[in-house]
mmCIF file of C-alpha atoms in Angstrom:
data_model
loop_
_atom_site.group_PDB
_atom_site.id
_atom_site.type_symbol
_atom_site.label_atom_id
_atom_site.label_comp_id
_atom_site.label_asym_id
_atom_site.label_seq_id
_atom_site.Cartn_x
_atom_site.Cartn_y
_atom_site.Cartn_z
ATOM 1 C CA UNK P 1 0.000 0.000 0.000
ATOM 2 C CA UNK P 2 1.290 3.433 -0.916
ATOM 3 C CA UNK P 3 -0.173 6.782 0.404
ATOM 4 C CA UNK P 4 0.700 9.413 -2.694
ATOM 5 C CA UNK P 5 -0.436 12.877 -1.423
ATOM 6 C CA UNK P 6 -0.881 15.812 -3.705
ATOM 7 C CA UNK P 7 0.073 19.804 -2.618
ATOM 8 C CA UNK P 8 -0.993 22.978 -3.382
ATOM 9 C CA UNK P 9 -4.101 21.730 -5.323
ATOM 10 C CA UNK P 10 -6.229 24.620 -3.551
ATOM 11 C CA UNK P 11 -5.701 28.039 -4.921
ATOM 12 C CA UNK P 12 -7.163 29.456 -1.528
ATOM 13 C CA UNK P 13 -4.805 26.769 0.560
ATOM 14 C CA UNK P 14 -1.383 28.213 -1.531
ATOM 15 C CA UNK P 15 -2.162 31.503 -0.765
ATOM 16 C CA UNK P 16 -2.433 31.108 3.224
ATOM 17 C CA UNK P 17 0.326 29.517 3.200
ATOM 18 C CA UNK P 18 2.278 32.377 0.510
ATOM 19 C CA UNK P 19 3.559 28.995 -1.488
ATOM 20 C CA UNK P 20 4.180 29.576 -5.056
ATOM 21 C CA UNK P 21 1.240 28.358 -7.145
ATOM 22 C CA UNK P 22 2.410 25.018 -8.870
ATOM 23 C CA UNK P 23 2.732 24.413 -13.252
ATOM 24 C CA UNK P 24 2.128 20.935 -12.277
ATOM 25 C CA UNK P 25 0.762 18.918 -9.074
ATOM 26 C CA UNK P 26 2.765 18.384 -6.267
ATOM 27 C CA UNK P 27 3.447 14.702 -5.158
ATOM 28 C CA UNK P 28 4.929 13.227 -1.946
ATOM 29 C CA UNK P 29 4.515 9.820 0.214
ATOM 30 C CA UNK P 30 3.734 9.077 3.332
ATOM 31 C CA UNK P 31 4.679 5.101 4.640
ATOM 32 C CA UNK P 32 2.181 2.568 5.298
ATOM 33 C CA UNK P 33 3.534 3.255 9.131
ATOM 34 C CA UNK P 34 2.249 6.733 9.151
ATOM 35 C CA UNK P 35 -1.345 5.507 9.275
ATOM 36 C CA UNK P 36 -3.212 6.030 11.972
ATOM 37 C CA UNK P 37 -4.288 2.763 13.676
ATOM 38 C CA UNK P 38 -8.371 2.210 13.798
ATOM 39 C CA UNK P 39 -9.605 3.783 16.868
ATOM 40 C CA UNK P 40 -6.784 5.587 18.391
ATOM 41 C CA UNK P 41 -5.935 8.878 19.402
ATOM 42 C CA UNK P 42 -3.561 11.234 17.676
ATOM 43 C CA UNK P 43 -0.671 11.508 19.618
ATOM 44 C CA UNK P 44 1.369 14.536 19.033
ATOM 45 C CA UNK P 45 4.858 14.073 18.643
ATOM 46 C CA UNK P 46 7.682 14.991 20.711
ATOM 47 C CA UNK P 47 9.745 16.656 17.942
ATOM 48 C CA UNK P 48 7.135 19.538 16.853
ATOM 49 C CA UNK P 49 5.524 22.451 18.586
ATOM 50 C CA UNK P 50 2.855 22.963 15.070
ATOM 51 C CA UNK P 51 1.201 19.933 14.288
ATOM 52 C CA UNK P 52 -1.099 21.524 11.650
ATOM 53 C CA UNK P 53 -4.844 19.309 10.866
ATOM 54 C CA UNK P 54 -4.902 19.204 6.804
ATOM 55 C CA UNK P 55 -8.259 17.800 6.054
ATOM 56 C CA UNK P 56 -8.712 15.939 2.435
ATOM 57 C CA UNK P 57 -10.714 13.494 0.193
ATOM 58 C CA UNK P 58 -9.272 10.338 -0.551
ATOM 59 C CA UNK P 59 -9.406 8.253 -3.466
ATOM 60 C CA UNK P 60 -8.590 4.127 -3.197
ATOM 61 C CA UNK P 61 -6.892 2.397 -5.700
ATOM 62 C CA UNK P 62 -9.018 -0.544 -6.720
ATOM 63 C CA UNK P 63 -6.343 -2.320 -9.814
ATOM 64 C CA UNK P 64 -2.857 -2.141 -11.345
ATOM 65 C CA UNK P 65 -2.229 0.915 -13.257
ATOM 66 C CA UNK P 66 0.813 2.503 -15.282
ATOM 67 C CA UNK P 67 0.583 5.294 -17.941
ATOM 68 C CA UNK P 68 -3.236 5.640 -17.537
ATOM 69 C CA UNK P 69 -5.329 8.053 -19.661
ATOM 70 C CA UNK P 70 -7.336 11.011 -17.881
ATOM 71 C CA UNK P 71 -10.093 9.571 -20.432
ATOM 72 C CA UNK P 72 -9.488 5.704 -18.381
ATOM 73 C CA UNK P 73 -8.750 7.235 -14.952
ATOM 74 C CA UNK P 74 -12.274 6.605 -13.600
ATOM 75 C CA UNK P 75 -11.792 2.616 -14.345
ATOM 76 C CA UNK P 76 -8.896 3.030 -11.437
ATOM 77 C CA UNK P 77 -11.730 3.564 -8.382
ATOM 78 C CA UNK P 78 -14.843 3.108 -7.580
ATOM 79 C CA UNK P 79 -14.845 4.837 -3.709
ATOM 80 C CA UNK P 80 -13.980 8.044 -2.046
ATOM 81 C CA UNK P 81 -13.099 8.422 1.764
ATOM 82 C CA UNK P 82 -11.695 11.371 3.617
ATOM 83 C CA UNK P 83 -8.505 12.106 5.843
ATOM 84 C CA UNK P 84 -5.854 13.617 8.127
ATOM 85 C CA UNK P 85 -2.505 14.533 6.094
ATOM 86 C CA UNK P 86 -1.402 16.309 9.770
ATOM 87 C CA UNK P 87 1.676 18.260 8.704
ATOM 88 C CA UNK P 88 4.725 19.459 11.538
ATOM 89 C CA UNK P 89 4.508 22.832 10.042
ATOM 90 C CA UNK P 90 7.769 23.646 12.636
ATOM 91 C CA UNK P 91 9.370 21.027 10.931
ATOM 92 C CA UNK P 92 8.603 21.353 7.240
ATOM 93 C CA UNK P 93 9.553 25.188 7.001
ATOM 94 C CA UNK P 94 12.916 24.397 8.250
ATOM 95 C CA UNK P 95 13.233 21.630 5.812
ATOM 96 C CA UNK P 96 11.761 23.706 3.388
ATOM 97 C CA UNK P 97 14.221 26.729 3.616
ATOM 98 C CA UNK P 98 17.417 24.744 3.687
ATOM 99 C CA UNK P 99 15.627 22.521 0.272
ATOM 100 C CA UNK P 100 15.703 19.512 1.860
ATOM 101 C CA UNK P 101 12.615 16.809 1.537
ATOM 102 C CA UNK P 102 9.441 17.015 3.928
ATOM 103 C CA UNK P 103 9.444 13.226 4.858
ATOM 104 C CA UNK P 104 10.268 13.767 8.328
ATOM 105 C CA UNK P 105 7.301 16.539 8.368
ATOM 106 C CA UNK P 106 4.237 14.819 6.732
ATOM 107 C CA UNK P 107 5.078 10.641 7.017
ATOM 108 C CA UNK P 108 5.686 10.464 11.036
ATOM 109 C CA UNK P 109 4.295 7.974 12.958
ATOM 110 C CA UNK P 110 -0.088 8.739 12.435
ATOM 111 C CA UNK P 111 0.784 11.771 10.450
ATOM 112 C CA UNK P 112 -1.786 9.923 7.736
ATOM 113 C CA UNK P 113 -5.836 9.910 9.092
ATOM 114 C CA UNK P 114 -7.904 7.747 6.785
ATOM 115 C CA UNK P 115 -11.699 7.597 7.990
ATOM 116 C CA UNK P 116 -13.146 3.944 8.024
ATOM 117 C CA UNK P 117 -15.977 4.960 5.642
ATOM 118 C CA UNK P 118 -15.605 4.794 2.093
ATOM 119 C CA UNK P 119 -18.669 5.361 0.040
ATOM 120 C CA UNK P 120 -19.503 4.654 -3.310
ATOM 121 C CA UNK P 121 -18.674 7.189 -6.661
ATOM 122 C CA UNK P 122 -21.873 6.396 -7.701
ATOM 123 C CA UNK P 123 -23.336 7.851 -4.920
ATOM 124 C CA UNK P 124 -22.474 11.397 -6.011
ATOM 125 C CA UNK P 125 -23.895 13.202 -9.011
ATOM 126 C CA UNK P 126 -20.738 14.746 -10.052
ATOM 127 C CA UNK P 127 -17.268 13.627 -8.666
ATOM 128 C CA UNK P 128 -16.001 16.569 -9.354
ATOM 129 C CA UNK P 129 -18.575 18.955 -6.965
ATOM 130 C CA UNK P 130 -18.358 17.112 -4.075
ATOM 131 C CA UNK P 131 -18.173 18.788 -0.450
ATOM 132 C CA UNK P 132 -16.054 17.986 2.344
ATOM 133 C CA UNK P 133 -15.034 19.479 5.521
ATOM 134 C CA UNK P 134 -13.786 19.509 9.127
ATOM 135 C CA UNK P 135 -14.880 20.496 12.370
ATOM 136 C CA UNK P 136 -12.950 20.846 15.527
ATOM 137 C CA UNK P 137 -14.227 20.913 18.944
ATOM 138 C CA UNK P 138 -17.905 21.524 17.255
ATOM 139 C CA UNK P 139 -16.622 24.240 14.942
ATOM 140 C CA UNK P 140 -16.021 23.674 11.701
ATOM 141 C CA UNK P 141 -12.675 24.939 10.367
ATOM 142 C CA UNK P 142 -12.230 23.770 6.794
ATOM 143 C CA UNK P 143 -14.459 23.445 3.750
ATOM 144 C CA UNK P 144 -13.739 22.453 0.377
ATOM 145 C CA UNK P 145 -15.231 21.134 -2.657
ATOM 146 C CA UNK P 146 -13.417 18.851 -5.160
ATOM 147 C CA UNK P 147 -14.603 21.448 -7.984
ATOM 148 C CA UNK P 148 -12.091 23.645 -6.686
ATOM 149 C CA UNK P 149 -9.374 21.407 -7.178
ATOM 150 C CA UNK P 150 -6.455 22.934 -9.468
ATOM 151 C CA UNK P 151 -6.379 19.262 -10.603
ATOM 152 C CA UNK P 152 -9.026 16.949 -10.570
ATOM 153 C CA UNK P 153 -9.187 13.363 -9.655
ATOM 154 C CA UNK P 154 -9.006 11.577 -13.114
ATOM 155 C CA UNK P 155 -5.849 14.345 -13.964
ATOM 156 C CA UNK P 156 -4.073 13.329 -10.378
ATOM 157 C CA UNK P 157 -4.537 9.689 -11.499
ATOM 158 C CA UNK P 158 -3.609 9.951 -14.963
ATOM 159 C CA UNK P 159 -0.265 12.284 -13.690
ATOM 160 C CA UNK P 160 0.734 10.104 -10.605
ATOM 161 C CA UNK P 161 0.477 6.962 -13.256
ATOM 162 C CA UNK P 162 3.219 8.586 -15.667
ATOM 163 C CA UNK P 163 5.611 8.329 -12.282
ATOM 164 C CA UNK P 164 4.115 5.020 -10.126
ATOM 165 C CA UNK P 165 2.510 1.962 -10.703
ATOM 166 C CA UNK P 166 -0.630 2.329 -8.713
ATOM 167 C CA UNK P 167 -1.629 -1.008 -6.972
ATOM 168 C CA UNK P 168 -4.887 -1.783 -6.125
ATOM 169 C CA UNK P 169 -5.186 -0.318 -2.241
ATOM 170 C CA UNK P 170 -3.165 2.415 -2.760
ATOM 171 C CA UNK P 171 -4.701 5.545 -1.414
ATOM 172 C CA UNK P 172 -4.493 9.152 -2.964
ATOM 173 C CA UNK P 173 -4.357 12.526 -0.981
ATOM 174 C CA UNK P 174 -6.336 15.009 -3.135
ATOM 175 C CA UNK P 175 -5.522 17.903 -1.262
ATOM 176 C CA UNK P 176 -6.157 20.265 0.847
ATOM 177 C CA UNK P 177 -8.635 23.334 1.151
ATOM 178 C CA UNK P 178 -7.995 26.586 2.964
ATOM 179 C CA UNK P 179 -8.642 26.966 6.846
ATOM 180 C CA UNK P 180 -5.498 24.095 7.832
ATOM 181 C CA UNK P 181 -4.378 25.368 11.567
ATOM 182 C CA UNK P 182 -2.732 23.594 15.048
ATOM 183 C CA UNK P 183 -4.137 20.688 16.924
ATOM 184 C CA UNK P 184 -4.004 20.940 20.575
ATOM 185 C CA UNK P 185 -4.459 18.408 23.309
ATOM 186 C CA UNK P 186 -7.809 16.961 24.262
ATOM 187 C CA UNK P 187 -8.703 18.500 20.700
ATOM 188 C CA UNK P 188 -11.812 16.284 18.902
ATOM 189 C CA UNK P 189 -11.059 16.740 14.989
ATOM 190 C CA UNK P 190 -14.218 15.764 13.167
ATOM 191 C CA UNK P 191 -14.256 14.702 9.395
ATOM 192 C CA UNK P 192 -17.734 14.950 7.004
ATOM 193 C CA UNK P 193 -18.272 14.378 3.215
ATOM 194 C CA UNK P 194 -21.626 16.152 2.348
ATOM 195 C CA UNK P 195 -23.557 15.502 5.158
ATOM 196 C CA UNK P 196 -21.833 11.883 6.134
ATOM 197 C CA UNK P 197 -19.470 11.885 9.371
ATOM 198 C CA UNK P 198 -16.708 9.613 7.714
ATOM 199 C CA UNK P 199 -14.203 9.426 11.387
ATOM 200 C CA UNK P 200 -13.978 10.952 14.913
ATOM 201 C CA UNK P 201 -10.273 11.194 16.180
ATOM 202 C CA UNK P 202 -8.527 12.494 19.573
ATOM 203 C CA UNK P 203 -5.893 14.649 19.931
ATOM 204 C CA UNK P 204 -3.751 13.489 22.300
#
């Protein structure tokens, strides 16, 4: 199982953040050990003081890909879930300024949320103008919709597939919208598609 994530694939995310706006999507990887185990807390780590919640919609893998076709790309998945790509925002702008890779920053130890609910593509009209979101404590604190995606799903597929095999399981990091910000202790981070709670985590 790989976890590919995609950056900067919100125009509204980039510019809180004052990153350059990309000419071409963004990919990293998280390890299979960066997945948060099935109901368990998220512990924050000892080596960051700016664990930052980045909310996104997932896409699984469902068989073997290489080279795929936007035209093909919906063939490659059949379910959508939602997530946790919790960033050490500390960590990554020191990595970032000295040009070194984010690894250490986004694929720690539960840095990777993935919400036990997957439901069905077919269950949306349009894949590509569906909401998501995030509430913390009660409030919410990020929206999105997949329409504002600088890339869409079948384009992330199709681009990832020119780099990786994709393996059926593999799970895909859309992106994330504006409104990403700190996790504290005894924090409750709360994770809906449309109307559908998809997880319920801790902060710990």
């Amino acid at each position: 199982m790989k976890i590919i994530c995609i950056g900067r694939n919100y125009t509204d995310h980039i510019a809180e953040l004052q990153n350059e706006r990309p000419t071409e999507p963004v990919i990293f990887l998280k390890p299979d050990s960066a997945v948060l185990l099935k109901k368990q807390p998220f512990f924050i780590p000892p080596f960051s003081d700016d664990i930052h919640y980045e909310v996104e919609l997932l896409v699984r893998i469902n068989k073997i890909g290489k080279h795929i076709q936007k035209k093909f790309a919906h063939k490659y998945y059949d379910e959508v879930g939602l997530g946790i790509d919790f960033t050490a925002r500390d960590l990554q702008k020191k990595l970032k300024e000295k040009g070194l890779p984010w690894e250490k920053a986004k694929g720690f130890d539960g840095s990777a949320v993935i919400g036990e609910k997957w439901l069905p593509k077919s269950d949306f009209e349009n894949i590509n103008d569906v909401g998501f979101g995030l509430q913390k404590n009660g409030e919410i604190v990020q929206q999105g919709r997949t329409s504002h995606m600088l890339w869409k799903i079948d384009e992330i597929i199709e681009y990832i597939s020119q780099y990786f095999t994709l393996k059926i399981g593999d799970v895909i990091f859309t992106g994330t919208p504006a409104g990403v910000g700190r996790v504290e202790i005894n924090d409750e981070l709360s994770g809906f598609i449309e109307d559908q709670q998809i997880f319920s985590i801790q902060v710990k």
